[in-house]
CSV table of C-alpha atoms in Angstrom, one decimal:
chain,number,residue,atom,x,y,z
A,308,ALA,CA,133.8,-61.4,-29.6
A,309,GLN,CA,133.7,-59.7,-32.8
A,310,THR,CA,136.8,-59.7,-34.5
A,311,VAL,CA,138.4,-58.5,-38.1
A,312,THR,CA,141.5,-59.2,-39.9
A,313,GLN,CA,143.5,-57.6,-42.5
A,314,SER,CA,145.8,-60.2,-43.5
A,315,GLN,CA,147.6,-57.6,-45.8
A,316,PRO,CA,149.6,-55.9,-43.8
A,317,GLU,CA,150.9,-53.6,-47.1
A,318,MET,CA,150.1,-53.9,-50.8
A,319,SER,CA,151.2,-51.8,-53.2
A,320,VAL,CA,149.6,-51.5,-57.4
A,321,GLN,CA,150.8,-49.4,-60.9
A,322,GLU,CA,148.6,-46.4,-61.3
A,323,ALA,CA,145.7,-47.1,-64.0
A,324,GLU,CA,145.8,-51.0,-62.6
A,325,THR,CA,143.5,-52.4,-60.0
A,326,VAL,CA,143.8,-53.8,-56.7
A,327,THR,CA,142.0,-56.0,-54.3
A,328,LEU,CA,142.5,-55.6,-50.7
A,329,SER,CA,141.6,-58.7,-48.3
A,330,CYS,CA,139.4,-58.2,-45.1
A,331,THR,CA,137.9,-61.4,-43.4
A,332,TYR,CA,135.6,-61.2,-39.5
A,333,ASP,CA,134.3,-63.2,-37.5
A,334,THR,CA,130.5,-62.6,-35.3
A,335,SER,CA,127.7,-64.9,-34.4
A,336,GLU,CA,125.4,-61.8,-35.2
A,337,SER,CA,123.1,-61.4,-38.4
A,338,ASP,CA,122.9,-57.8,-38.2
A,339,TYR,CA,125.9,-56.2,-38.9
A,340,TYR,CA,127.4,-53.7,-41.3
A,341,LEU,CA,130.6,-53.9,-42.8
A,342,PHE,CA,132.9,-50.4,-43.7
A,343,TRP,CA,136.2,-49.6,-45.4
A,344,TYR,CA,138.2,-47.1,-43.6
A,345,LYS,CA,140.7,-44.6,-45.6
A,346,GLN,CA,143.2,-42.5,-43.4
A,347,PRO,CA,145.8,-40.8,-45.8
A,348,PRO,CA,149.0,-39.0,-43.9
A,349,SER,CA,146.6,-36.4,-42.8
A,350,ARG,CA,145.3,-39.0,-40.7
A,351,GLN,CA,142.3,-38.3,-41.5
A,352,MET,CA,139.8,-41.0,-41.1
A,353,ILE,CA,137.3,-41.4,-44.5
A,354,LEU,CA,135.1,-43.5,-44.9
A,355,VAL,CA,135.2,-45.5,-49.0
A,356,ILE,CA,132.2,-47.6,-48.8
A,357,ARG,CA,129.4,-49.8,-46.5
A,358,GLN,CA,128.1,-52.8,-46.9
A,359,GLU,CA,124.8,-54.3,-44.5
A,360,ALA,CA,124.6,-57.7,-44.3
A,361,TYR,CA,121.0,-58.5,-45.2
A,362,LYS,CA,122.4,-57.5,-48.6
A,363,GLN,CA,123.2,-59.1,-51.1
A,364,GLN,CA,124.3,-56.7,-53.9
A,365,ASN,CA,127.7,-55.7,-53.2
A,366,ALA,CA,127.9,-52.3,-53.6
A,367,THR,CA,129.8,-49.9,-55.5
A,368,GLU,CA,131.2,-46.0,-55.5
A,369,ASN,CA,132.5,-45.1,-58.6
A,370,ARG,CA,135.6,-47.1,-59.1
A,371,PHE,CA,135.4,-48.5,-55.4
A,372,SER,CA,134.0,-51.3,-54.6
A,373,VAL,CA,133.5,-55.1,-52.8
A,374,ASN,CA,133.3,-58.3,-52.4
A,375,PHE,CA,130.5,-59.8,-50.0
A,376,GLN,CA,130.8,-63.1,-49.5
A,377,LYS,CA,128.9,-63.6,-46.0
A,378,ALA,CA,129.3,-67.1,-45.2
A,379,ALA,CA,132.6,-67.4,-45.4
A,380,LYS,CA,132.9,-64.1,-43.8
A,381,SER,CA,135.0,-62.3,-46.2
A,382,PHE,CA,134.4,-58.7,-47.8
A,383,SER,CA,137.9,-57.3,-49.9
A,384,LEU,CA,138.2,-54.2,-51.2
A,385,LYS,CA,138.4,-53.5,-55.1
A,386,ILE,CA,140.0,-50.5,-56.4
A,387,SER,CA,139.8,-49.6,-60.6
A,388,ASP,CA,142.1,-47.8,-62.3
A,389,SER,CA,144.0,-46.7,-59.6
A,390,GLN,CA,145.0,-43.0,-58.6
A,391,LEU,CA,148.1,-41.7,-56.9
A,392,GLY,CA,145.4,-39.7,-54.4
A,393,ASP,CA,144.2,-43.1,-53.2
A,394,ALA,CA,147.5,-44.4,-51.7
A,395,ALA,CA,147.0,-44.8,-47.5
A,396,MET,CA,146.2,-46.8,-45.5
A,397,TYR,CA,142.9,-49.1,-45.9
A,398,PHE,CA,141.1,-50.0,-42.6
A,399,CYS,CA,138.4,-52.7,-42.4
A,400,ALA,CA,135.6,-52.4,-39.8
A,401,TYR,CA,132.6,-54.3,-38.6
A,402,ARG,CA,129.5,-52.1,-36.3
A,403,ARG,CA,126.9,-54.9,-35.3
A,404,GLY,CA,123.9,-53.6,-35.8
A,405,GLY,CA,122.1,-50.1,-34.1
A,406,ALA,CA,123.6,-47.2,-35.0
A,407,THR,CA,125.2,-46.4,-31.2
A,408,ASN,CA,127.0,-49.2,-31.7
A,409,LYS,CA,130.8,-49.0,-32.0
A,410,LEU,CA,133.1,-49.9,-34.5
A,411,ILE,CA,136.0,-52.8,-34.2
A,412,PHE,CA,138.5,-51.8,-36.9
A,413,GLY,CA,141.3,-53.9,-38.7
A,414,THR,CA,145.1,-53.9,-38.6
A,415,GLY,CA,145.0,-52.0,-41.6
A,416,THR,CA,146.5,-52.4,-45.4
A,417,LEU,CA,149.1,-50.1,-46.3
A,418,LEU,CA,148.7,-49.6,-50.1
A,419,ALA,CA,151.7,-47.6,-51.9
A,420,VAL,CA,150.6,-46.3,-55.9
A,421,GLN,CA,154.0,-46.6,-58.1
A,422,PRO,CA,153.3,-43.8,-61.1
B,81,ALA,CA,128.0,-29.6,-44.9
B,82,ALA,CA,129.2,-29.3,-41.4
B,83,GLY,CA,131.7,-31.8,-40.3
B,84,VAL,CA,132.5,-33.4,-36.4
B,85,ILE,CA,134.7,-30.8,-35.5
B,86,GLN,CA,137.5,-31.5,-31.8
B,87,SER,CA,140.3,-29.1,-30.5
B,88,PRO,CA,142.1,-29.2,-29.7
B,89,ARG,CA,144.3,-30.1,-33.2
B,90,HIS,CA,147.5,-31.3,-31.5
B,91,LEU,CA,148.3,-30.8,-27.6
B,92,ILE,CA,151.4,-31.6,-25.9
B,93,LYS,CA,151.7,-32.6,-21.6
B,94,GLU,CA,153.7,-33.3,-19.7
B,95,LYS,CA,153.6,-36.7,-17.8
B,96,ARG,CA,151.6,-36.7,-14.9
B,97,GLU,CA,149.1,-33.7,-16.3
B,98,THR,CA,146.2,-33.6,-17.4
B,99,ALA,CA,144.3,-33.1,-20.7
B,100,THR,CA,141.1,-32.6,-21.8
B,101,LEU,CA,139.9,-33.0,-26.0
B,102,LYS,CA,137.1,-31.2,-26.8
B,103,CYS,CA,134.0,-32.9,-29.8
B,104,TYR,CA,131.6,-31.1,-31.7
B,105,PRO,CA,129.7,-33.4,-33.2
B,106,ILE,CA,127.8,-32.7,-36.5
B,107,PRO,CA,124.2,-30.9,-35.9
B,108,ARG,CA,121.3,-33.3,-35.3
B,109,HIS,CA,123.8,-35.7,-34.5
B,110,ASP,CA,123.1,-37.5,-31.2
B,111,THR,CA,125.7,-40.0,-30.2
B,112,VAL,CA,129.9,-39.5,-30.5
B,113,TYR,CA,132.4,-41.9,-30.0
B,114,TRP,CA,136.0,-41.6,-28.5
B,115,TYR,CA,138.5,-43.3,-30.0
B,116,GLN,CA,142.4,-43.5,-29.1
B,117,GLN,CA,144.8,-44.6,-32.4
B,118,GLY,CA,148.4,-45.2,-31.0
B,119,PRO,CA,151.5,-44.8,-34.2
B,120,GLY,CA,150.9,-47.4,-36.5
B,121,GLN,CA,147.7,-49.0,-34.6
B,122,ASP,CA,144.3,-49.1,-35.6
B,123,PRO,CA,142.4,-47.0,-33.8
B,124,GLN,CA,140.9,-48.4,-30.4
B,125,PHE,CA,137.2,-47.5,-29.1
B,126,LEU,CA,137.0,-46.1,-26.1
B,127,ILE,CA,133.8,-44.9,-24.7
B,128,SER,CA,130.7,-43.5,-26.5
B,129,PHE,CA,127.5,-41.3,-25.7
B,130,TYR,CA,123.5,-42.0,-26.7
B,131,GLU,CA,121.4,-38.8,-25.8
B,132,LYS,CA,124.0,-37.4,-22.7
B,133,MET,CA,124.1,-41.4,-21.9
B,134,GLN,CA,127.4,-43.5,-22.2
B,135,SER,CA,125.8,-46.3,-24.4
B,136,ASP,CA,129.2,-48.2,-24.7
B,137,LYS,CA,132.4,-48.8,-22.4
B,138,GLY,CA,135.9,-49.5,-24.2
B,139,SER,CA,139.3,-49.9,-23.1
B,140,ILE,CA,139.2,-46.7,-21.4
B,141,PRO,CA,141.9,-46.1,-18.7
B,142,ASP,CA,140.6,-45.5,-14.8
B,143,ARG,CA,142.7,-42.2,-15.9
B,144,PHE,CA,140.0,-41.5,-19.0
B,145,SER,CA,136.7,-39.9,-17.7
B,146,ALA,CA,134.6,-38.4,-21.2
B,147,GLN,CA,130.8,-36.7,-20.5
B,148,GLN,CA,128.1,-35.7,-23.7
B,149,PHE,CA,126.5,-32.2,-22.3
B,150,SER,CA,122.7,-30.3,-23.0
B,151,ASP,CA,124.1,-29.1,-26.5
B,152,TYR,CA,125.5,-32.8,-27.1
B,153,HIS,CA,128.9,-32.0,-27.7
B,154,SER,CA,131.7,-34.4,-25.3
B,155,GLU,CA,134.7,-33.8,-23.4
B,156,LEU,CA,137.5,-36.6,-22.6
B,157,ASN,CA,139.2,-36.0,-19.4
B,158,MET,CA,142.2,-37.6,-18.7
B,159,SER,CA,144.2,-37.5,-15.7
B,160,SER,CA,147.8,-38.6,-14.6
B,161,LEU,CA,149.7,-38.5,-18.0
B,162,GLU,CA,151.3,-41.1,-19.5
B,163,LEU,CA,154.0,-41.5,-22.4
B,164,GLY,CA,152.2,-44.6,-23.2
B,165,ASP,CA,149.0,-41.9,-24.2
B,166,SER,CA,150.5,-40.1,-25.9
B,167,ALA,CA,148.1,-41.2,-29.6
B,168,LEU,CA,145.7,-39.4,-32.2
B,169,TYR,CA,142.4,-39.1,-30.9
B,170,PHE,CA,139.3,-39.5,-32.6
B,171,CYS,CA,135.4,-38.8,-31.9
B,172,ALA,CA,133.2,-39.1,-34.9
B,173,SER,CA,129.4,-39.0,-34.5
B,174,SER,CA,126.1,-40.6,-35.8
B,175,TYR,CA,122.4,-40.4,-35.6
B,176,LEU,CA,120.1,-42.7,-34.1
B,177,THR,CA,117.4,-43.1,-37.1
B,178,HIS,CA,115.2,-45.7,-35.3
B,179,ILE,CA,114.2,-46.6,-38.7
B,180,GLN,CA,115.2,-50.7,-38.5
B,181,GLY,CA,117.2,-51.6,-41.3
B,182,TRP,CA,118.8,-47.9,-41.5
B,183,ASP,CA,121.8,-47.2,-39.7
B,184,THR,CA,123.8,-43.9,-40.2
B,185,GLU,CA,127.7,-44.3,-39.9
B,186,ALA,CA,129.7,-42.1,-37.8
B,187,PHE,CA,131.6,-39.2,-39.3
B,188,PHE,CA,135.0,-38.7,-38.0
B,189,GLY,CA,136.5,-35.1,-36.9
B,190,GLN,CA,140.3,-34.7,-37.6
B,191,GLY,CA,141.6,-36.4,-35.1
B,192,THR,CA,143.7,-34.6,-31.6
B,193,ARG,CA,147.4,-35.6,-31.3
B,194,LEU,CA,148.2,-35.6,-27.8
B,195,THR,CA,152.0,-35.6,-27.0
B,196,VAL,CA,153.4,-36.9,-23.5
B,197,VAL,CA,157.0,-35.5,-22.9
């Protein structure tokens, strides 16, 4: 069975600084996708970034980037120039290849941004 | 752009009552997923439908049932409600591209907050 682990229950960062959230996963599949979702206090689930396992290049979306280490099964999220609006719960998620497959979430990391 | 619509947004029910949650996927999306997120927990997969057929089943209690209708909207029916069913219920939708190597991500609705008292 696939599992997703986030070992940092809480993190804190100063505004304008950079923070990295960790995620590891376990799978025997070769075709899979990894995601970071943001859940602000409104509880809306917002997709931050996605990574296809077959792509060697790390995904980037504006201030958000990932460090995808396939052999180590590691998928960390780096947030640059942190903003107050980045404060939220961040979930790492895995999905086996095939668009109808379910997401498996990690336990989340609560990110606080200090002004 | 149209998003996933869930109704109602909030629902309060008493123990042993029945609740029905509705989900309207993004137009042309053929797959619907239901997730349950308890307080302080990560979302847990309940069930999914592709083209109106159940495609996968997770940790969904036997007291719950769901279906996807011809217009692709889905309903989650919950009977004999228990206090432990209090949670945020998310619906998400996606579509199958049939293009190898190109999967779409799931888009989430805003959730239905169910409180059982």
